[in-house]
mmCIF file of C-alpha atoms in Angstrom:
data_model
loop_
_atom_site.group_PDB
_atom_site.id
_atom_site.type_symbol
_atom_site.label_atom_id
_atom_site.label_comp_id
_atom_site.label_asym_id
_atom_site.label_seq_id
_atom_site.Cartn_x
_atom_site.Cartn_y
_atom_site.Cartn_z
ATOM 1 C CA UNK A 702 46.849 18.643 46.687
ATOM 2 C CA UNK A 703 46.707 15.443 44.660
ATOM 3 C CA UNK A 704 46.358 16.040 40.788
ATOM 4 C CA UNK A 705 43.435 14.322 39.226
ATOM 5 C CA UNK A 706 44.250 12.505 35.929
ATOM 6 C CA UNK A 707 41.945 12.125 33.343
ATOM 7 C CA UNK A 708 40.690 8.768 32.632
ATOM 8 C CA UNK A 709 39.827 7.247 29.406
ATOM 9 C CA UNK A 710 36.268 7.560 30.177
ATOM 10 C CA UNK A 711 36.352 11.320 30.933
ATOM 11 C CA UNK A 712 38.402 12.328 28.022
ATOM 12 C CA UNK A 713 36.508 14.339 25.235
ATOM 13 C CA UNK A 714 35.204 12.782 22.247
ATOM 14 C CA UNK A 715 36.245 13.620 18.878
ATOM 15 C CA UNK A 716 33.151 14.411 16.407
ATOM 16 C CA UNK A 717 32.829 11.906 13.417
ATOM 17 C CA UNK A 718 34.046 12.798 10.133
ATOM 18 C CA UNK A 719 32.582 12.575 6.449
ATOM 19 C CA UNK A 720 29.880 10.340 6.006
ATOM 20 C CA UNK A 721 29.764 9.101 9.597
ATOM 21 C CA UNK A 722 29.003 12.673 10.687
ATOM 22 C CA UNK A 723 26.041 12.904 8.160
ATOM 23 C CA UNK A 724 24.906 9.594 9.359
ATOM 24 C CA UNK A 725 25.091 10.694 13.004
ATOM 25 C CA UNK A 726 23.319 13.798 12.502
ATOM 26 C CA UNK A 727 20.421 12.291 10.642
ATOM 27 C CA UNK A 728 20.149 9.691 13.193
ATOM 28 C CA UNK A 729 20.051 11.926 15.826
ATOM 29 C CA UNK A 730 17.262 14.150 14.437
ATOM 30 C CA UNK A 731 14.112 13.200 16.245
ATOM 31 C CA UNK A 732 11.510 15.436 14.225
ATOM 32 C CA UNK A 733 12.603 14.096 10.940
ATOM 33 C CA UNK A 734 11.954 10.746 11.825
ATOM 34 C CA UNK A 735 9.358 10.704 14.399
ATOM 35 C CA UNK A 736 6.655 13.403 13.204
ATOM 36 C CA UNK A 737 5.887 11.889 9.675
ATOM 37 C CA UNK A 738 3.694 9.142 9.481
ATOM 38 C CA UNK A 739 4.403 5.475 8.110
ATOM 39 C CA UNK A 740 1.986 6.187 5.241
ATOM 40 C CA UNK A 741 3.665 9.504 4.297
ATOM 41 C CA UNK A 742 7.084 8.345 4.401
ATOM 42 C CA UNK A 743 6.131 5.513 2.187
ATOM 43 C CA UNK A 744 4.722 7.824 -0.455
ATOM 44 C CA UNK A 745 7.767 9.994 -0.364
ATOM 45 C CA UNK A 746 10.081 7.055 -0.640
ATOM 46 C CA UNK A 747 7.683 5.835 -3.775
ATOM 47 C CA UNK A 748 7.568 9.167 -5.189
ATOM 48 C CA UNK A 749 11.305 9.466 -5.099
ATOM 49 C CA UNK A 750 11.896 6.168 -7.116
ATOM 50 C CA UNK A 751 9.292 6.903 -9.684
ATOM 51 C CA UNK A 752 11.381 10.330 -10.073
ATOM 52 C CA UNK A 753 14.214 8.338 -11.163
ATOM 53 C CA UNK A 754 12.366 6.292 -13.462
ATOM 54 C CA UNK A 755 10.774 9.333 -15.302
ATOM 55 C CA UNK A 756 14.317 10.937 -15.236
ATOM 56 C CA UNK A 757 15.534 7.888 -17.169
ATOM 57 C CA UNK A 758 12.834 8.397 -19.785
ATOM 58 C CA UNK A 759 13.361 11.812 -20.350
ATOM 59 C CA UNK A 760 17.013 11.201 -20.472
ATOM 60 C CA UNK A 761 16.603 8.530 -22.889
ATOM 61 C CA UNK A 762 14.341 10.746 -24.901
ATOM 62 C CA UNK A 763 16.914 13.401 -25.088
ATOM 63 C CA UNK A 764 19.741 11.089 -25.971
ATOM 64 C CA UNK A 765 17.748 9.579 -28.962
ATOM 65 C CA UNK A 766 16.729 13.146 -30.323
ATOM 66 C CA UNK A 767 20.317 14.170 -29.988
ATOM 67 C CA UNK A 768 22.037 11.332 -31.293
ATOM 68 C CA UNK A 769 19.688 10.685 -34.497
ATOM 69 C CA UNK A 770 20.823 11.956 -37.751
ATOM 70 C CA UNK A 771 17.413 11.944 -39.335
ATOM 71 C CA UNK A 772 15.383 15.009 -38.740
ATOM 72 C CA UNK A 773 13.039 15.141 -35.830
ATOM 73 C CA UNK A 774 9.419 15.862 -36.254
ATOM 74 C CA UNK A 775 8.277 19.177 -35.590
ATOM 75 C CA UNK A 776 6.093 19.016 -32.518
ATOM 76 C CA UNK A 777 4.080 22.297 -33.500
ATOM 77 C CA UNK A 778 3.153 20.444 -36.774
ATOM 78 C CA UNK A 779 2.549 16.882 -35.119
ATOM 79 C CA UNK A 780 0.282 18.152 -32.511
ATOM 80 C CA UNK A 781 -1.534 20.571 -34.435
ATOM 81 C CA UNK A 782 -5.245 20.762 -34.625
ATOM 82 C CA UNK A 783 -7.470 22.014 -37.513
ATOM 83 C CA UNK A 784 -10.306 24.068 -35.952
ATOM 84 C CA UNK A 785 -12.162 26.525 -38.606
ATOM 85 C CA UNK A 786 -10.152 25.552 -41.320
ATOM 86 C CA UNK A 787 -6.637 26.607 -39.732
ATOM 87 C CA UNK A 788 -4.067 24.505 -38.202
ATOM 88 C CA UNK A 789 -3.397 25.547 -34.372
ATOM 89 C CA UNK A 790 -0.202 24.235 -33.152
ATOM 90 C CA UNK A 791 -0.168 22.666 -29.583
ATOM 91 C CA UNK A 792 -3.624 23.758 -28.971
ATOM 92 C CA UNK A 793 -4.791 20.302 -27.377
ATOM 93 C CA UNK A 794 -1.571 20.105 -25.448
ATOM 94 C CA UNK A 795 -2.137 23.336 -23.880
ATOM 95 C CA UNK A 796 -5.695 22.570 -23.062
ATOM 96 C CA UNK A 797 -4.380 19.477 -21.307
ATOM 97 C CA UNK A 798 -1.749 21.028 -19.309
ATOM 98 C CA UNK A 799 -4.286 23.673 -18.039
ATOM 99 C CA UNK A 800 -6.826 21.095 -16.949
ATOM 100 C CA UNK A 801 -3.913 19.256 -15.029
ATOM 101 C CA UNK A 802 -2.593 22.218 -13.334
ATOM 102 C CA UNK A 803 -6.027 23.234 -12.352
ATOM 103 C CA UNK A 804 -6.570 20.021 -10.720
ATOM 104 C CA UNK A 805 -3.628 20.877 -8.417
ATOM 105 C CA UNK A 806 -5.451 23.683 -7.215
ATOM 106 C CA UNK A 807 -8.501 21.544 -6.353
ATOM 107 C CA UNK A 808 -6.643 18.773 -4.696
ATOM 108 C CA UNK A 809 -4.636 21.383 -2.393
ATOM 109 C CA UNK A 810 -8.138 22.785 -1.406
ATOM 110 C CA UNK A 811 -9.456 19.276 -0.713
ATOM 111 C CA UNK A 812 -6.426 18.519 1.536
ATOM 112 C CA UNK A 813 -7.248 21.820 3.183
ATOM 113 C CA UNK A 814 -11.134 20.917 3.860
ATOM 114 C CA UNK A 815 -9.885 17.479 4.814
ATOM 115 C CA UNK A 816 -7.884 18.837 7.740
ATOM 116 C CA UNK A 817 -10.730 20.882 8.798
ATOM 117 C CA UNK A 818 -12.897 17.859 8.683
ATOM 118 C CA UNK A 819 -15.417 19.154 6.187
ATOM 119 C CA UNK A 820 -16.639 16.033 4.601
ATOM 120 C CA UNK A 821 -18.862 17.404 2.229
ATOM 121 C CA UNK A 822 -16.181 19.760 0.336
ATOM 122 C CA UNK A 823 -13.538 17.598 0.495
ATOM 123 C CA UNK A 824 -15.362 14.834 -1.244
ATOM 124 C CA UNK A 825 -16.885 17.223 -3.790
ATOM 125 C CA UNK A 826 -13.343 18.944 -4.657
ATOM 126 C CA UNK A 827 -11.677 15.475 -4.846
ATOM 127 C CA UNK A 828 -14.402 14.438 -7.194
ATOM 128 C CA UNK A 829 -13.638 17.705 -9.178
ATOM 129 C CA UNK A 830 -9.760 16.620 -9.276
ATOM 130 C CA UNK A 831 -10.906 13.203 -10.618
ATOM 131 C CA UNK A 832 -13.285 14.664 -13.204
ATOM 132 C CA UNK A 833 -9.927 16.760 -14.357
ATOM 133 C CA UNK A 834 -8.108 13.541 -14.532
ATOM 134 C CA UNK A 835 -10.720 11.776 -16.570
ATOM 135 C CA UNK A 836 -10.778 14.821 -19.223
ATOM 136 C CA UNK A 837 -6.891 14.891 -19.296
ATOM 137 C CA UNK A 838 -6.790 11.123 -20.080
ATOM 138 C CA UNK A 839 -9.591 11.375 -22.380
ATOM 139 C CA UNK A 840 -7.935 14.152 -24.463
ATOM 140 C CA UNK A 841 -4.791 12.028 -24.210
ATOM 141 C CA UNK A 842 -6.589 9.075 -25.891
ATOM 142 C CA UNK A 843 -7.850 11.363 -28.663
ATOM 143 C CA UNK A 844 -4.259 12.403 -29.107
ATOM 144 C CA UNK A 845 -3.133 8.863 -29.655
ATOM 145 C CA UNK A 846 -6.266 7.911 -31.634
ATOM 146 C CA UNK A 847 -5.239 10.888 -34.309
ATOM 147 C CA UNK A 848 -1.780 10.189 -34.304
ATOM 148 C CA UNK A 849 -2.155 6.305 -34.832
ATOM 149 C CA UNK A 850 -4.676 7.262 -37.710
ATOM 150 C CA UNK A 851 -1.880 9.504 -39.234
ATOM 151 C CA UNK A 852 0.625 6.201 -38.923
ATOM 152 C CA UNK A 853 2.673 7.067 -35.996
ATOM 153 C CA UNK A 854 3.791 3.704 -34.671
ATOM 154 C CA UNK A 855 6.404 2.714 -31.916
ATOM 155 C CA UNK A 856 8.650 1.554 -34.776
ATOM 156 C CA UNK A 857 8.104 4.572 -37.211
ATOM 157 C CA UNK A 858 6.261 7.747 -38.235
ATOM 158 C CA UNK A 859 5.818 9.543 -41.567
ATOM 159 C CA UNK A 860 7.512 12.964 -40.518
ATOM 160 C CA UNK A 861 11.074 11.668 -40.011
ATOM 161 C CA UNK A 862 13.027 9.851 -36.964
ATOM 162 C CA UNK A 863 11.557 6.447 -36.142
ATOM 163 C CA UNK A 864 12.399 6.932 -32.508
ATOM 164 C CA UNK A 865 9.759 9.557 -32.578
ATOM 165 C CA UNK A 866 6.827 7.096 -32.274
ATOM 166 C CA UNK A 867 8.430 4.883 -29.346
ATOM 167 C CA UNK A 868 9.481 7.961 -27.105
ATOM 168 C CA UNK A 869 5.993 9.299 -27.606
ATOM 169 C CA UNK A 870 4.148 6.382 -26.471
ATOM 170 C CA UNK A 871 6.474 5.130 -24.005
ATOM 171 C CA UNK A 872 6.590 8.405 -22.142
ATOM 172 C CA UNK A 873 2.961 9.785 -22.402
ATOM 173 C CA UNK A 874 1.616 6.224 -22.020
ATOM 174 C CA UNK A 875 3.647 5.654 -18.771
ATOM 175 C CA UNK A 876 2.405 9.114 -17.397
ATOM 176 C CA UNK A 877 -1.157 8.505 -18.493
ATOM 177 C CA UNK A 878 -1.406 5.371 -16.330
ATOM 178 C CA UNK A 879 -0.363 7.376 -13.550
ATOM 179 C CA UNK A 880 -2.974 9.782 -14.260
ATOM 180 C CA UNK A 881 -5.715 6.869 -14.287
ATOM 181 C CA UNK A 882 -4.078 5.205 -11.050
ATOM 182 C CA UNK A 883 -4.525 8.471 -9.433
ATOM 183 C CA UNK A 884 -8.107 9.171 -10.520
ATOM 184 C CA UNK A 885 -8.983 5.623 -9.095
ATOM 185 C CA UNK A 886 -7.549 6.402 -5.952
ATOM 186 C CA UNK A 887 -9.207 9.917 -5.811
ATOM 187 C CA UNK A 888 -12.609 8.092 -6.258
ATOM 188 C CA UNK A 889 -12.087 5.625 -3.508
ATOM 189 C CA UNK A 890 -10.913 8.300 -0.946
ATOM 190 C CA UNK A 891 -13.797 10.466 -2.028
ATOM 191 C CA UNK A 892 -16.392 7.923 -1.254
ATOM 192 C CA UNK A 893 -14.787 6.859 1.834
ATOM 193 C CA UNK A 894 -14.533 10.810 2.829
ATOM 194 C CA UNK A 895 -18.232 11.186 1.575
ATOM 195 C CA UNK A 896 -19.364 8.133 3.777
ATOM 196 C CA UNK A 897 -17.676 9.365 6.841
ATOM 197 C CA UNK A 898 -15.172 6.276 7.070
ATOM 198 C CA UNK A 899 -12.673 8.589 8.944
ATOM 199 C CA UNK A 900 -15.108 9.928 11.503
ATOM 200 C CA UNK A 901 -16.874 6.530 12.276
ATOM 201 C CA UNK A 902 -13.547 4.466 12.017
ATOM 202 C CA UNK A 903 -15.409 2.183 9.762
ATOM 203 C CA UNK A 904 -13.146 -0.929 8.957
ATOM 204 C CA UNK A 905 -11.668 -1.353 5.384
ATOM 205 C CA UNK A 906 -8.902 -0.427 3.027
ATOM 206 C CA UNK A 907 -7.447 2.927 3.567
ATOM 207 C CA UNK A 908 -9.247 3.814 6.937
ATOM 208 C CA UNK A 909 -7.174 5.046 9.404
ATOM 209 C CA UNK A 910 -7.896 6.106 13.023
ATOM 210 C CA UNK A 911 -10.694 8.440 13.775
ATOM 211 C CA UNK A 912 -10.667 12.016 12.790
ATOM 212 C CA UNK A 913 -7.507 11.456 10.820
ATOM 213 C CA UNK A 914 -7.783 12.512 7.303
ATOM 214 C CA UNK A 915 -4.188 12.114 6.174
ATOM 215 C CA UNK A 916 -4.921 9.657 3.315
ATOM 216 C CA UNK A 917 -6.236 12.542 1.500
ATOM 217 C CA UNK A 918 -2.790 14.765 1.808
ATOM 218 C CA UNK A 919 -0.971 11.166 1.034
ATOM 219 C CA UNK A 920 -3.343 11.261 -2.047
ATOM 220 C CA UNK A 921 -2.424 14.633 -2.952
ATOM 221 C CA UNK A 922 1.302 14.381 -2.635
ATOM 222 C CA UNK A 923 0.692 11.837 -5.684
ATOM 223 C CA UNK A 924 -1.430 13.834 -7.472
ATOM 224 C CA UNK A 925 0.822 16.724 -7.326
ATOM 225 C CA UNK A 926 3.726 14.628 -8.519
ATOM 226 C CA UNK A 927 2.153 13.565 -11.557
ATOM 227 C CA UNK A 928 1.362 17.293 -12.433
ATOM 228 C CA UNK A 929 4.899 18.292 -11.661
ATOM 229 C CA UNK A 930 6.196 15.542 -14.180
ATOM 230 C CA UNK A 931 3.698 16.509 -16.876
ATOM 231 C CA UNK A 932 5.386 20.124 -16.717
ATOM 232 C CA UNK A 933 8.643 18.636 -17.514
ATOM 233 C CA UNK A 934 7.201 16.261 -20.370
ATOM 234 C CA UNK A 935 5.545 19.183 -21.575
ATOM 235 C CA UNK A 936 8.649 21.118 -21.622
ATOM 236 C CA UNK A 937 10.980 18.669 -23.035
ATOM 237 C CA UNK A 938 8.542 16.720 -25.495
ATOM 238 C CA UNK A 939 6.279 19.350 -27.149
ATOM 239 C CA UNK A 940 8.186 22.625 -26.592
ATOM 240 C CA UNK A 941 11.765 21.397 -27.565
#
C-alpha cells in the first residue's frame, strides 16, 4: 500500500500571533461590520474622537490645578447663588445637572417610540429634550454673565489662580457649544418626524429610506454623549 505524503497545500495552517491574530479575528467578524449602518458607525467614530478632545481638556485642567502654587478658587463659593439672603453653594450647577440628565430620559423614550413609528410621541419627546437643552444653555449663559460681572476673565479672576478663568470658559464653553448643536439637530429631526418625512420618503437632508427612524437613534447617541461628558465636567470642575 502506497504511503501518501502531505503536500505543502495540505499542511495545517498555523494561526497568526500577536497583532496579526487580533486583526484577523476582527476582519472575519461578520456581525460587527455588516449589521451597523454607515451613519451609526460614523457617529461612533465622531464620538470617539470627541472623547479624546474632552479628555485632553480635563487632563489639562487637572495639570494646571495641580501645578499652580497660587490657591485655587473654591467652587462652592464661586458658584454660589444668594437666595433669600443666604448663599447656597452649587445650587445652579445642581439644577443644570438635573435638567441635562432628565433630557437623557426623554431622548431615550423618543428613540423607543421612533422605532415603534409613533411619529407624534417621538416628535414631542424630541422637542421636550430640546427644551431641556435650551434651558441648560440659558442657565449656563446666566452663570457666565454672573462670573464676568464679578471679574472673571480668561487671564485672571479675583479669587486666586489665574488659570481658573481660562479653564472655566474653555471647558464649559466647548461643552455648551455641543449642547447648542445638539438642540439644533433635535429640532431639525423632530420637524421631519412630525411631517412624516421618514414614512413618505420625502427628499431632503437627513431623510433615510421609508420607515427607517435610525436617525433618531443616531441623534440620541450624540445627546447621551453630551450628557455623559457633563457628568465628568461636574465631578472634576465643580466638586473637586
